[in-house]
mmCIF file of C-alpha atoms in Angstrom:
data_model
loop_
_atom_site.group_PDB
_atom_site.id
_atom_site.type_symbol
_atom_site.label_atom_id
_atom_site.label_comp_id
_atom_site.label_asym_id
_atom_site.label_seq_id
_atom_site.Cartn_x
_atom_site.Cartn_y
_atom_site.Cartn_z
ATOM 1 C CA UNK A 1 0.149 -0.212 0.422
ATOM 2 C CA UNK A 2 1.726 3.135 -1.467
ATOM 3 C CA UNK A 3 0.443 6.048 0.976
ATOM 4 C CA UNK A 4 1.588 9.879 0.235
ATOM 5 C CA UNK A 5 -1.638 11.845 1.151
ATOM 6 C CA UNK A 6 -2.691 11.158 5.082
ATOM 7 C CA UNK A 7 -6.132 12.586 5.940
ATOM 8 C CA UNK A 8 -6.680 13.200 10.147
ATOM 9 C CA UNK A 9 -10.197 13.762 11.319
ATOM 10 C CA UNK A 10 -9.550 16.887 13.803
ATOM 11 C CA UNK A 11 -7.421 19.152 14.704
ATOM 12 C CA UNK A 12 -7.249 18.803 18.916
ATOM 13 C CA UNK A 13 -3.864 18.283 20.290
ATOM 14 C CA UNK A 14 -3.588 14.541 19.132
ATOM 15 C CA UNK A 15 -4.896 15.312 15.238
ATOM 16 C CA UNK A 16 -2.750 18.896 15.490
ATOM 17 C CA UNK A 17 0.440 16.528 16.940
ATOM 18 C CA UNK A 18 -0.099 13.824 14.488
ATOM 19 C CA UNK A 19 -0.431 15.723 11.959
ATOM 20 C CA UNK A 20 2.622 17.489 12.777
ATOM 21 C CA UNK A 21 4.842 13.980 12.655
ATOM 22 C CA UNK A 22 3.295 12.691 9.573
ATOM 23 C CA UNK A 23 4.796 16.567 7.786
ATOM 24 C CA UNK A 24 8.093 15.625 8.971
ATOM 25 C CA UNK A 25 7.949 12.530 8.178
ATOM 26 C CA UNK A 26 7.276 13.684 3.930
ATOM 27 C CA UNK A 27 3.915 13.075 4.288
ATOM 28 C CA UNK A 28 1.133 15.197 2.618
ATOM 29 C CA UNK A 29 -1.368 15.893 5.691
ATOM 30 C CA UNK A 30 -4.992 16.680 4.993
ATOM 31 C CA UNK A 31 -5.884 18.082 8.487
ATOM 32 C CA UNK A 32 -9.973 18.339 9.150
ATOM 33 C CA UNK A 33 -11.703 19.616 11.798
ATOM 34 C CA UNK A 34 -15.702 21.499 12.067
ATOM 35 C CA UNK A 35 -14.776 25.521 11.664
ATOM 36 C CA UNK A 36 -11.979 27.782 10.489
ATOM 37 C CA UNK A 37 -11.143 28.274 13.789
ATOM 38 C CA UNK A 38 -10.358 25.066 15.343
ATOM 39 C CA UNK A 39 -8.256 24.646 11.872
ATOM 40 C CA UNK A 40 -6.313 27.862 13.040
ATOM 41 C CA UNK A 41 -5.422 26.733 17.064
ATOM 42 C CA UNK A 42 -4.138 23.271 15.901
ATOM 43 C CA UNK A 43 -2.217 25.009 12.978
ATOM 44 C CA UNK A 44 -0.742 27.560 16.118
ATOM 45 C CA UNK A 45 -0.229 24.380 17.719
ATOM 46 C CA UNK A 46 2.044 23.173 15.259
ATOM 47 C CA UNK A 47 3.742 26.056 14.152
ATOM 48 C CA UNK A 48 4.405 26.592 18.082
ATOM 49 C CA UNK A 49 5.732 23.157 18.255
ATOM 50 C CA UNK A 50 8.392 23.471 14.912
ATOM 51 C CA UNK A 51 9.897 26.664 16.398
ATOM 52 C CA UNK A 52 10.704 25.162 18.916
ATOM 53 C CA UNK A 53 12.788 22.680 17.615
ATOM 54 C CA UNK A 54 14.011 25.857 15.252
ATOM 55 C CA UNK A 55 15.130 26.896 18.227
ATOM 56 C CA UNK A 56 16.262 23.942 20.403
ATOM 57 C CA UNK A 57 18.242 23.601 16.570
ATOM 58 C CA UNK A 58 16.611 19.907 15.859
ATOM 59 C CA UNK A 59 15.721 21.621 12.520
ATOM 60 C CA UNK A 60 16.142 24.422 10.495
ATOM 61 C CA UNK A 61 13.883 27.055 10.121
ATOM 62 C CA UNK A 62 13.464 25.969 5.947
ATOM 63 C CA UNK A 63 12.848 22.255 7.366
ATOM 64 C CA UNK A 64 9.829 24.702 9.627
ATOM 65 C CA UNK A 65 8.370 26.417 6.419
ATOM 66 C CA UNK A 66 8.445 23.238 3.868
ATOM 67 C CA UNK A 67 6.588 21.085 7.168
ATOM 68 C CA UNK A 68 3.923 23.540 7.410
ATOM 69 C CA UNK A 69 3.552 23.756 4.262
ATOM 70 C CA UNK A 70 2.416 19.961 3.557
ATOM 71 C CA UNK A 71 -0.295 20.729 5.948
ATOM 72 C CA UNK A 72 -3.351 21.721 4.239
ATOM 73 C CA UNK A 73 -6.815 22.652 7.270
ATOM 74 C CA UNK A 74 -9.935 21.842 5.286
ATOM 75 C CA UNK A 75 -13.581 21.863 6.758
ATOM 76 C CA UNK A 76 -14.425 19.957 4.175
ATOM 77 C CA UNK A 77 -15.122 15.488 4.411
ATOM 78 C CA UNK A 78 -15.759 15.742 0.331
ATOM 79 C CA UNK A 79 -11.827 16.512 0.156
ATOM 80 C CA UNK A 80 -10.529 13.097 2.072
ATOM 81 C CA UNK A 81 -10.911 11.070 -0.868
ATOM 82 C CA UNK A 82 -7.382 12.332 -1.882
ATOM 83 C CA UNK A 83 -6.615 10.379 0.713
ATOM 84 C CA UNK A 84 -4.196 7.379 1.092
ATOM 85 C CA UNK A 85 -4.833 6.259 4.036
ATOM 86 C CA UNK A 86 -7.273 8.065 7.724
ATOM 87 C CA UNK A 87 -6.400 8.667 10.854
ATOM 88 C CA UNK A 88 -9.565 10.389 13.394
ATOM 89 C CA UNK A 89 -8.399 11.761 16.244
ATOM 90 C CA UNK A 90 -12.234 13.126 17.414
ATOM 91 C CA UNK A 91 -12.867 13.400 20.773
ATOM 92 C CA UNK A 92 -13.624 10.578 23.059
ATOM 93 C CA UNK A 93 -17.599 10.288 22.669
ATOM 94 C CA UNK A 94 -18.443 7.545 21.105
ATOM 95 C CA UNK A 95 -21.364 9.524 19.655
ATOM 96 C CA UNK A 96 -19.337 11.515 17.805
ATOM 97 C CA UNK A 97 -16.722 9.452 16.736
ATOM 98 C CA UNK A 98 -19.629 7.018 14.743
ATOM 99 C CA UNK A 99 -20.780 10.151 13.050
ATOM 100 C CA UNK A 100 -17.522 10.849 12.023
ATOM 101 C CA UNK A 101 -16.197 7.654 10.651
ATOM 102 C CA UNK A 102 -19.459 6.654 9.375
ATOM 103 C CA UNK A 103 -19.337 10.211 6.712
ATOM 104 C CA UNK A 104 -15.524 9.295 6.281
ATOM 105 C CA UNK A 105 -16.660 6.422 5.309
ATOM 106 C CA UNK A 106 -18.548 7.265 2.278
ATOM 107 C CA UNK A 107 -15.684 9.380 0.771
ATOM 108 C CA UNK A 108 -12.781 7.336 1.294
ATOM 109 C CA UNK A 109 -11.512 5.888 -1.760
ATOM 110 C CA UNK A 110 -12.440 1.568 -0.879
ATOM 111 C CA UNK A 111 -9.175 0.796 -0.278
ATOM 112 C CA UNK A 112 -7.913 2.750 1.827
ATOM 113 C CA UNK A 113 -7.618 1.750 5.707
ATOM 114 C CA UNK A 114 -9.069 4.267 8.752
ATOM 115 C CA UNK A 115 -7.882 4.319 11.726
ATOM 116 C CA UNK A 116 -9.182 5.625 15.442
ATOM 117 C CA UNK A 117 -6.487 7.154 18.003
ATOM 118 C CA UNK A 118 -9.451 6.301 20.685
ATOM 119 C CA UNK A 119 -7.600 5.244 23.352
ATOM 120 C CA UNK A 120 -10.727 3.251 24.989
ATOM 121 C CA UNK A 121 -13.110 2.728 22.721
ATOM 122 C CA UNK A 122 -13.779 -0.576 21.776
ATOM 123 C CA UNK A 123 -12.349 -0.848 18.124
ATOM 124 C CA UNK A 124 -14.901 -3.682 16.997
ATOM 125 C CA UNK A 125 -17.819 -1.899 18.236
ATOM 126 C CA UNK A 126 -16.752 0.933 16.031
ATOM 127 C CA UNK A 127 -15.197 -1.112 12.951
ATOM 128 C CA UNK A 128 -18.616 -2.805 12.369
ATOM 129 C CA UNK A 129 -20.164 0.709 11.722
ATOM 130 C CA UNK A 130 -18.170 1.281 8.598
ATOM 131 C CA UNK A 131 -18.086 -0.176 5.765
ATOM 132 C CA UNK A 132 -14.828 -1.751 5.549
ATOM 133 C CA UNK A 133 -14.367 -3.302 8.754
ATOM 134 C CA UNK A 134 -11.606 -5.505 7.471
ATOM 135 C CA UNK A 135 -9.969 -2.223 7.012
ATOM 136 C CA UNK A 136 -9.927 -0.573 10.268
ATOM 137 C CA UNK A 137 -7.788 -0.307 13.252
ATOM 138 C CA UNK A 138 -7.421 1.346 16.703
ATOM 139 C CA UNK A 139 -3.606 3.554 16.547
ATOM 140 C CA UNK A 140 -3.641 4.788 19.417
ATOM 141 C CA UNK A 141 -1.020 7.710 20.034
ATOM 142 C CA UNK A 142 0.008 9.170 23.246
ATOM 143 C CA UNK A 143 0.380 13.012 24.074
ATOM 144 C CA UNK A 144 2.420 14.721 23.227
ATOM 145 C CA UNK A 145 2.847 13.493 20.015
ATOM 146 C CA UNK A 146 5.832 14.526 18.627
ATOM 147 C CA UNK A 147 7.701 13.341 21.922
ATOM 148 C CA UNK A 148 6.145 10.211 22.946
ATOM 149 C CA UNK A 149 7.379 6.775 21.007
ATOM 150 C CA UNK A 150 4.864 4.834 21.351
ATOM 151 C CA UNK A 151 1.956 3.805 19.013
ATOM 152 C CA UNK A 152 -1.063 1.003 20.741
ATOM 153 C CA UNK A 153 -2.077 -0.948 17.155
ATOM 154 C CA UNK A 154 -5.419 -2.589 18.375
ATOM 155 C CA UNK A 155 -6.759 -5.270 16.053
ATOM 156 C CA UNK A 156 -10.765 -5.141 16.207
ATOM 157 C CA UNK A 157 -12.354 -8.070 15.681
ATOM 158 C CA UNK A 158 -12.522 -8.152 11.621
ATOM 159 C CA UNK A 159 -8.914 -6.247 11.032
ATOM 160 C CA UNK A 160 -6.960 -8.184 8.361
ATOM 161 C CA UNK A 161 -3.601 -9.061 8.653
ATOM 162 C CA UNK A 162 -2.470 -6.762 5.561
ATOM 163 C CA UNK A 163 -4.137 -3.822 7.729
ATOM 164 C CA UNK A 164 -2.171 -4.824 10.640
ATOM 165 C CA UNK A 165 0.558 -4.815 8.000
ATOM 166 C CA UNK A 166 -0.220 -1.400 6.454
ATOM 167 C CA UNK A 167 -0.711 0.530 10.528
ATOM 168 C CA UNK A 168 2.367 -0.862 11.769
ATOM 169 C CA UNK A 169 4.614 0.197 8.289
ATOM 170 C CA UNK A 170 2.860 4.122 8.890
ATOM 171 C CA UNK A 171 4.104 3.548 12.430
ATOM 172 C CA UNK A 172 7.462 3.456 11.821
ATOM 173 C CA UNK A 173 7.266 5.389 8.890
ATOM 174 C CA UNK A 174 6.360 7.952 11.866
ATOM 175 C CA UNK A 175 9.234 7.632 13.746
ATOM 176 C CA UNK A 176 7.557 5.393 16.354
ATOM 177 C CA UNK A 177 7.243 1.768 18.146
ATOM 178 C CA UNK A 178 4.066 0.238 16.968
ATOM 179 C CA UNK A 179 2.591 -2.556 19.807
ATOM 180 C CA UNK A 180 0.304 -5.110 18.764
ATOM 181 C CA UNK A 181 -3.155 -5.466 21.254
ATOM 182 C CA UNK A 182 -5.316 -7.745 21.266
ATOM 183 C CA UNK A 183 -9.277 -5.267 21.285
ATOM 184 C CA UNK A 184 -10.203 -4.958 24.790
ATOM 185 C CA UNK A 185 -11.659 -2.054 27.678
ATOM 186 C CA UNK A 186 -8.317 0.268 27.946
ATOM 187 C CA UNK A 187 -6.328 -1.792 25.430
ATOM 188 C CA UNK A 188 -3.101 -1.778 27.341
ATOM 189 C CA UNK A 189 -1.253 1.059 28.497
ATOM 190 C CA UNK A 190 -4.024 2.435 29.694
ATOM 191 C CA UNK A 191 -5.715 -0.741 31.530
ATOM 192 C CA UNK A 192 -3.052 -0.239 34.091
ATOM 193 C CA UNK A 193 -2.377 3.063 33.908
ATOM 194 C CA UNK A 194 -5.354 4.631 34.694
ATOM 195 C CA UNK A 195 -6.446 2.231 37.537
ATOM 196 C CA UNK A 196 -2.958 3.483 39.569
ATOM 197 C CA UNK A 197 -4.015 6.656 38.598
ATOM 198 C CA UNK A 198 -7.335 6.470 40.448
ATOM 199 C CA UNK A 199 -6.646 4.624 43.066
ATOM 200 C CA UNK A 200 -3.271 7.648 43.760
ATOM 201 C CA UNK A 201 -7.371 9.719 44.064
ATOM 202 C CA UNK A 202 -8.895 6.810 45.943
ATOM 203 C CA UNK A 203 -5.298 7.569 48.521
ATOM 204 C CA UNK A 204 -5.648 11.054 48.202
ATOM 205 C CA UNK A 205 -9.434 11.610 49.042
ATOM 206 C CA UNK A 206 -8.658 8.952 51.934
ATOM 207 C CA UNK A 207 -6.443 11.984 53.524
ATOM 208 C CA UNK A 208 -3.393 9.127 53.360
ATOM 209 C CA UNK A 209 -1.180 12.293 52.131
ATOM 210 C CA UNK A 210 -1.232 15.398 50.413
ATOM 211 C CA UNK A 211 -0.944 15.294 46.224
ATOM 212 C CA UNK A 212 2.685 16.770 46.152
ATOM 213 C CA UNK A 213 3.448 13.479 49.240
ATOM 214 C CA UNK A 214 1.861 10.999 46.406
ATOM 215 C CA UNK A 215 3.593 12.305 43.948
ATOM 216 C CA UNK A 216 6.561 12.111 45.377
ATOM 217 C CA UNK A 217 6.724 9.075 46.703
ATOM 218 C CA UNK A 218 5.678 7.588 43.167
ATOM 219 C CA UNK A 219 8.410 9.670 41.450
ATOM 220 C CA UNK A 220 11.236 8.839 44.032
ATOM 221 C CA UNK A 221 9.933 5.673 45.106
ATOM 222 C CA UNK A 222 8.860 3.663 41.895
ATOM 223 C CA UNK A 223 11.227 6.084 39.378
ATOM 224 C CA UNK A 224 7.925 7.397 38.009
ATOM 225 C CA UNK A 225 9.587 10.502 35.821
ATOM 226 C CA UNK A 226 5.520 12.541 36.551
ATOM 227 C CA UNK A 227 3.410 11.421 39.714
ATOM 228 C CA UNK A 228 0.181 9.970 39.117
ATOM 229 C CA UNK A 229 -2.096 12.878 39.998
ATOM 230 C CA UNK A 230 0.535 15.338 38.251
ATOM 231 C CA UNK A 231 -0.247 13.164 34.671
ATOM 232 C CA UNK A 232 -4.136 12.935 35.562
ATOM 233 C CA UNK A 233 -4.088 16.923 35.630
ATOM 234 C CA UNK A 234 -2.002 16.381 32.071
ATOM 235 C CA UNK A 235 -3.915 13.871 31.175
ATOM 236 C CA UNK A 236 -7.845 15.913 31.825
ATOM 237 C CA UNK A 237 -9.694 14.257 34.718
ATOM 238 C CA UNK A 238 -12.634 14.328 32.501
ATOM 239 C CA UNK A 239 -10.433 11.549 29.723
ATOM 240 C CA UNK A 240 -9.389 10.253 33.689
ATOM 241 C CA UNK A 241 -13.243 9.476 34.035
ATOM 242 C CA UNK A 242 -14.930 8.905 30.569
ATOM 243 C CA UNK A 243 -11.270 5.458 30.504
ATOM 244 C CA UNK A 244 -12.395 4.432 34.419
ATOM 245 C CA UNK A 245 -15.960 3.821 33.197
ATOM 246 C CA UNK A 246 -15.397 2.145 30.086
ATOM 247 C CA UNK A 247 -13.439 -0.512 31.926
ATOM 248 C CA UNK A 248 -15.898 -0.333 35.061
ATOM 249 C CA UNK A 249 -18.780 -1.110 32.389
ATOM 250 C CA UNK A 250 -16.668 -3.378 30.307
ATOM 251 C CA UNK A 251 -15.569 -5.278 32.020
ATOM 252 C CA UNK A 252 -17.933 -5.471 35.002
ATOM 253 C CA UNK A 253 -15.601 -5.402 37.747
ATOM 254 C CA UNK A 254 -15.936 -3.406 41.267
ATOM 255 C CA UNK A 255 -12.161 -2.950 41.299
ATOM 256 C CA UNK A 256 -12.049 -0.912 38.152
ATOM 257 C CA UNK A 257 -15.070 1.685 40.089
ATOM 258 C CA UNK A 258 -13.938 5.786 39.543
ATOM 259 C CA UNK A 259 -13.228 7.154 42.756
ATOM 260 C CA UNK A 260 -15.996 9.630 43.600
ATOM 261 C CA UNK A 261 -13.508 12.406 44.043
ATOM 262 C CA UNK A 262 -12.568 11.854 40.560
ATOM 263 C CA UNK A 263 -16.121 12.053 39.683
ATOM 264 C CA UNK A 264 -16.757 15.223 41.994
ATOM 265 C CA UNK A 265 -13.839 16.634 40.083
ATOM 266 C CA UNK A 266 -14.963 16.663 36.929
ATOM 267 C CA UNK A 267 -18.308 17.617 38.032
ATOM 268 C CA UNK A 268 -16.864 21.374 39.704
ATOM 269 C CA UNK A 269 -15.282 21.584 36.323
ATOM 270 C CA UNK A 270 -11.850 20.554 37.782
ATOM 271 C CA UNK A 271 -10.203 19.189 34.684
ATOM 272 C CA UNK A 272 -6.483 19.530 35.229
ATOM 273 C CA UNK A 273 -4.545 22.201 33.031
ATOM 274 C CA UNK A 274 -6.633 22.214 30.071
ATOM 275 C CA UNK A 275 -9.239 23.840 33.165
ATOM 276 C CA UNK A 276 -6.511 25.832 35.274
ATOM 277 C CA UNK A 277 -7.455 24.026 37.965
ATOM 278 C CA UNK A 278 -6.814 20.456 39.104
ATOM 279 C CA UNK A 279 -5.272 18.736 41.890
ATOM 280 C CA UNK A 280 -2.912 21.269 41.637
ATOM 281 C CA UNK A 281 -4.112 24.531 39.830
ATOM 282 C CA UNK A 282 -1.995 26.416 36.860
ATOM 283 C CA UNK A 283 -1.149 29.993 35.358
#
């Protein structure tokens, strides 16, 4: 499968990060979002990221210009008729993703593979809503995309070997290290990571230690680069809650129940870095 034009649905944090690394790898990128304002924010994020690389002398100013020239923003799904591969990176909302995927399915060529960047939703269920379930796969990138080396490649029940091979080749072309994962709630990384963070929230709510002390304990005692509560703030407490609910409902196991404090903080709008307040406050 020859891939030169990559279609990316969503210009948010994950979408613009994937767009950046794809353009850096020499691919032409079509980045879709619902409004020009959303696209401008996405383009500005890529520009800022590349400017930091120029300052660090990782790339030249000419490289930056060439990379940006390979990214085209659009609000028209019809433009995806030119895409050779499609990655959906919209908000982690199953109803929204299903609509987006069905709309894209009608425009994309029949041979095009569609990947979703979902962090927790069933690949098998999303694939079944498309007309190409054998050419559908999960490609779960990690935030921040330009810096994190891992991509989880998640096979749905219908995913073909050829689709898996195409996704693996693309991940490596983008400079990432893929791991193969079978479809299950939370996949691998979030299946392990999010319950650990959730347990840290229980510990905080029970007053076992302050957020600062819990995070220091995990950094110094387990050699984690960031504490679990600071990481929750970075991920977004709303995203954390959504993943825990997927695990809780998917396995029907009380060990995955979201901490009541997590639910309450989300209800209060304390979502972490993006809202300016979570377990810590941010300027």
